[in-house]
Every structure is written in C-alpha cells, then in structure tokens.
Short mmCIF file of C-alpha atoms in Angstrom, two decimals:
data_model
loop_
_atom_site.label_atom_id
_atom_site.label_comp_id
_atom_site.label_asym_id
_atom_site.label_seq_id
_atom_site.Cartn_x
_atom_site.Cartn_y
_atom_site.Cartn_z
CA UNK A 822 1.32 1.24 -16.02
CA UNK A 823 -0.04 3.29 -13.38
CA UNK A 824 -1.74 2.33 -10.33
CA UNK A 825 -3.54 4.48 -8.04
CA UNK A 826 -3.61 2.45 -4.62
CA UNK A 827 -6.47 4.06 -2.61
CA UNK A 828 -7.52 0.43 -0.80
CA UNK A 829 -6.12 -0.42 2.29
CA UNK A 830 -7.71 -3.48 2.00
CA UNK A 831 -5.49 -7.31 2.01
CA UNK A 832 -7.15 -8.83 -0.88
CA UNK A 833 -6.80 -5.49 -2.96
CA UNK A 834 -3.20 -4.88 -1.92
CA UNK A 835 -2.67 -8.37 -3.16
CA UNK A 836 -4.19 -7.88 -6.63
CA UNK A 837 -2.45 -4.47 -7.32
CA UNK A 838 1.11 -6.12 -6.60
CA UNK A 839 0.46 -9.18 -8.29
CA UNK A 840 -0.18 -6.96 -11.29
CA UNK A 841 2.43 -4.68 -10.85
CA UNK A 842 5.10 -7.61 -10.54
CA UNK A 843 3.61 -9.27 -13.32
CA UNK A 844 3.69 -5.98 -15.37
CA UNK A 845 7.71 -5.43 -14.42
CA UNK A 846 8.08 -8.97 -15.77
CA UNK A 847 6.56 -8.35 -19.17
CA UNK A 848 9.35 -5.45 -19.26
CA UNK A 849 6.62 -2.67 -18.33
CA UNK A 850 7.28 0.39 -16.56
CA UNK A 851 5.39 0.19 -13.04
CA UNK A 852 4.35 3.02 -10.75
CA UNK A 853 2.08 3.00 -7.77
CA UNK A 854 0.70 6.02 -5.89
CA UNK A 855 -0.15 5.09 -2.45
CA UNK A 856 -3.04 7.86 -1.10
CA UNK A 857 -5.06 7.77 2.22
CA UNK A 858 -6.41 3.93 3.03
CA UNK A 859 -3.58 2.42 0.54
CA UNK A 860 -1.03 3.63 2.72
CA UNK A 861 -1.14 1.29 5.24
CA UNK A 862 0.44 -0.82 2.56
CA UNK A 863 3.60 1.21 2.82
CA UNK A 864 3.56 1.84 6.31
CA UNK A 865 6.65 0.29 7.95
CA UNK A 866 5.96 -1.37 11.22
CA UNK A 867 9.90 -1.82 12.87
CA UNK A 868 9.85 2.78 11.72
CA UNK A 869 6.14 3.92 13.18
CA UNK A 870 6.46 6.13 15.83
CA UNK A 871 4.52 8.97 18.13
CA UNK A 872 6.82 11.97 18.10
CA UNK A 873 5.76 15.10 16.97
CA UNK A 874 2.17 13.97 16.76
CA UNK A 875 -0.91 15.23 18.04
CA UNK A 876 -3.33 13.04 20.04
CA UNK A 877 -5.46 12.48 16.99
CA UNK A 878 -2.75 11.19 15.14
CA UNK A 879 -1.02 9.14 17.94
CA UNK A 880 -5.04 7.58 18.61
CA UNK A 881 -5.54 6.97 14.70
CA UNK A 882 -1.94 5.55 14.70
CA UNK A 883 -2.81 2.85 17.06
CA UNK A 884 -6.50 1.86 16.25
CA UNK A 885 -4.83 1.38 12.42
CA UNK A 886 -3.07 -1.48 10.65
CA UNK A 887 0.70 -1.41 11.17
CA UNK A 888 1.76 -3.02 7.80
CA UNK A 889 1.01 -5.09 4.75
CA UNK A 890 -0.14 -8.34 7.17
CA UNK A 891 -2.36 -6.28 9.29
CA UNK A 892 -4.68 -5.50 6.20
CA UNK A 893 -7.78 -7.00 6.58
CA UNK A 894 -10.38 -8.45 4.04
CA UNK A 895 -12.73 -5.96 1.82
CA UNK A 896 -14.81 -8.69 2.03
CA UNK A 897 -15.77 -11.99 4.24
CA UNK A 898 -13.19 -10.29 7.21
CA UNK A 899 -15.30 -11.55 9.71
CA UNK A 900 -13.50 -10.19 12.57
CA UNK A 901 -9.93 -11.57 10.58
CA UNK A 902 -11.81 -15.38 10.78
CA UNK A 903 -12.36 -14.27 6.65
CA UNK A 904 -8.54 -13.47 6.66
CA UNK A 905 -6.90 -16.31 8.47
CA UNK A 906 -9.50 -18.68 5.69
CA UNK A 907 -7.93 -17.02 3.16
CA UNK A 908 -4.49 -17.24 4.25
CA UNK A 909 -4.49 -20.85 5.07
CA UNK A 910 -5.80 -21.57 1.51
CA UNK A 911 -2.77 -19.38 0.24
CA UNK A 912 -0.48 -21.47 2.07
CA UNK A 913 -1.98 -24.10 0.82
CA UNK A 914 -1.38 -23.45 -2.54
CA UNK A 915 2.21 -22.40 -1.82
CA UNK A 916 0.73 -18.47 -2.50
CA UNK A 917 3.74 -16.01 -1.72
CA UNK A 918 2.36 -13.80 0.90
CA UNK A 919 1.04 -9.88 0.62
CA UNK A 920 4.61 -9.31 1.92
CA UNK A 921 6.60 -11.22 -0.34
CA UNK A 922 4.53 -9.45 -3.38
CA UNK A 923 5.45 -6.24 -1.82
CA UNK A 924 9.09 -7.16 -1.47
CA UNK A 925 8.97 -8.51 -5.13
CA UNK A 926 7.74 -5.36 -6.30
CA UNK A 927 10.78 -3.27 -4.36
CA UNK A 928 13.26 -5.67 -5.67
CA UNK A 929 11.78 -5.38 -9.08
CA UNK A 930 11.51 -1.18 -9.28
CA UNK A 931 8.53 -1.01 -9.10
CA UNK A 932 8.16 3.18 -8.83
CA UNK A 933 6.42 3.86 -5.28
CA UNK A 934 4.89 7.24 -4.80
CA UNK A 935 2.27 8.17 -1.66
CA UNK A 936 0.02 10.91 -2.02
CA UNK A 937 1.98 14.20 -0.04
CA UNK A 938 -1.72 15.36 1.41
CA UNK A 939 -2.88 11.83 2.48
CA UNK A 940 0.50 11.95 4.34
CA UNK A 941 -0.70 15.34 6.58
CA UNK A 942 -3.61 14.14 6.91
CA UNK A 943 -3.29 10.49 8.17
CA UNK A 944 -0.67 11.78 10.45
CA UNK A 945 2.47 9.87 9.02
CA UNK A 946 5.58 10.81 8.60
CA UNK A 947 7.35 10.25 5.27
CA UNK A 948 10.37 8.20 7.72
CA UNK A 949 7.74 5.82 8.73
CA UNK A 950 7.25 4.38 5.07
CA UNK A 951 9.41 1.97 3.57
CA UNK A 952 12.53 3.86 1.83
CA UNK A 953 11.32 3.79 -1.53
CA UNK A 954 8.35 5.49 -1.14
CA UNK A 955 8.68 9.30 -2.96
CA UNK A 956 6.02 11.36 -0.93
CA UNK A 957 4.35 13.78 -4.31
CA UNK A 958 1.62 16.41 -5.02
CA UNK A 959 -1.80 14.97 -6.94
CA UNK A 960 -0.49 17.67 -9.53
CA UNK A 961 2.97 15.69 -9.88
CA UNK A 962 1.30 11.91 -9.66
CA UNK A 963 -1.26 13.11 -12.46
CA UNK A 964 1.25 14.05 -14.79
CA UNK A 965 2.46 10.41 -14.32
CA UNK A 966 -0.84 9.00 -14.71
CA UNK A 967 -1.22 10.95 -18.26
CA UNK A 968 2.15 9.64 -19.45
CA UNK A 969 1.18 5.84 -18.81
CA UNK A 970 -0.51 3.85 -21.41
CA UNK A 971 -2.82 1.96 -18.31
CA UNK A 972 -4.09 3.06 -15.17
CA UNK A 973 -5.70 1.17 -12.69
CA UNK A 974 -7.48 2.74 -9.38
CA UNK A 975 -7.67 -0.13 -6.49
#
C-alpha cells in the first residue's frame, strides 16, 4: 500500500496512519510519501532550526505547525476550539493520539519517504524530519506507487 500524504491537516494525518498501522498489521507492506502540506507531519519539533535559511524560510518556519499536535482541523478548526472538541472526545474514548499513531507506524516499518522538491521548497532541511524519513525524487516515489497493489492520496 501506498500513500501519498499531501494533507497537513490533523484529522487527515490521523486517517492515513490509522490505515497504514492497520495495513502493517494485516502483514501489508506500507509506504508513505510525505510532499508539501503533509510534511508538517514529519517535521520534528525538539530538530527545527533557522540556519542556513533565508528570511522566507525562517518567516514560513515560524507562522507553520511544528509537529504532528500542531495540525489543525480540515474542517470545524474554529480557531483550534474544533480541535481541542475533537481531542477531548478522543480522550474520551481512550483514542491513541495523532502522535502515538505516528510512533506506531515508526515502530511498525512503516516505509517513510518526503517528496525531495517539497523539501527545497518549504525550506526544510532533511535533519529536521524524524530519522526515518528517506527524502526522494517524484520519479523514484512513482515507481513505488506503480509497484503497490493500493494507493491512497490524503
């Protein structure tokens, strides 16, 4: 299975992992190609930084999310009043978090690829994404795509 991650949106994120887990369960082989918006996903927050960066960059770097929980809502985000709803009814339904499906997915090997030009072009540095993300050309993630029996564009 193939998914194309192009969201940077929470409730998106959520569904993509909660099929890829699900997927790596069921003995299926998983990758996910993170390009422009569904990076954010994939960003890690304790590695972002504003070396080497122009003034673009370092502005978009602030003004955008820092990690999985800064995602907001596609829809209902009301200023993240949508997203703190939606969280408190995941908690209380004992929901693992957007984190904990990430983390699931990592532990699981799930394959993690992020687009090389939505890289330049967002300003991030490969260091800055978690350590299992495998920055590759749209050339090199289509010829994964082909090879899968499902893809899925979130």
């Amino acid at each position: 299975m193939n998914i194309l991650m192009f969201s940077g949106d929470y409730d998106k994120a959520l569904a993509a992992l909660i099929l890829a887990n699900t997927a790596k369960e069921l003995g299926v082989n998983v990758s996910m190609f993170f390009a422009f918006w569904g990076l954010f996903l994939v960003r890690d927050p304790a590695k972002l930084s504003a070396d080497d960066k122009t003034a673009f960059e370092k502005i978009f770097g602030l003004m955008t999310p820092k990690g999985p929980e800064e995602l907001p809502l596609s829809r209902m985000n009301m200023a993240g009043l949508g997203k703190q709803m939606l969280l408190e009814m995941m908690n209380d339904d004992e929901t693992p978090t957007l984190t904990d499906f990430l983390n699931g997915a990592r532990k699981k090997g799930v394959t993690f690829f992020g687009c090389k030009l939505s890289v330049e072009v967002m300003g991030f540095k490969e260091d800055e994404l978690l350590p299992e993300v495998q920055i590759i050309t749209a050339k090199e993630y289509l010829k994964d795509a082909l090879e899968s029996d499902m893809q899925l564009f979130i």
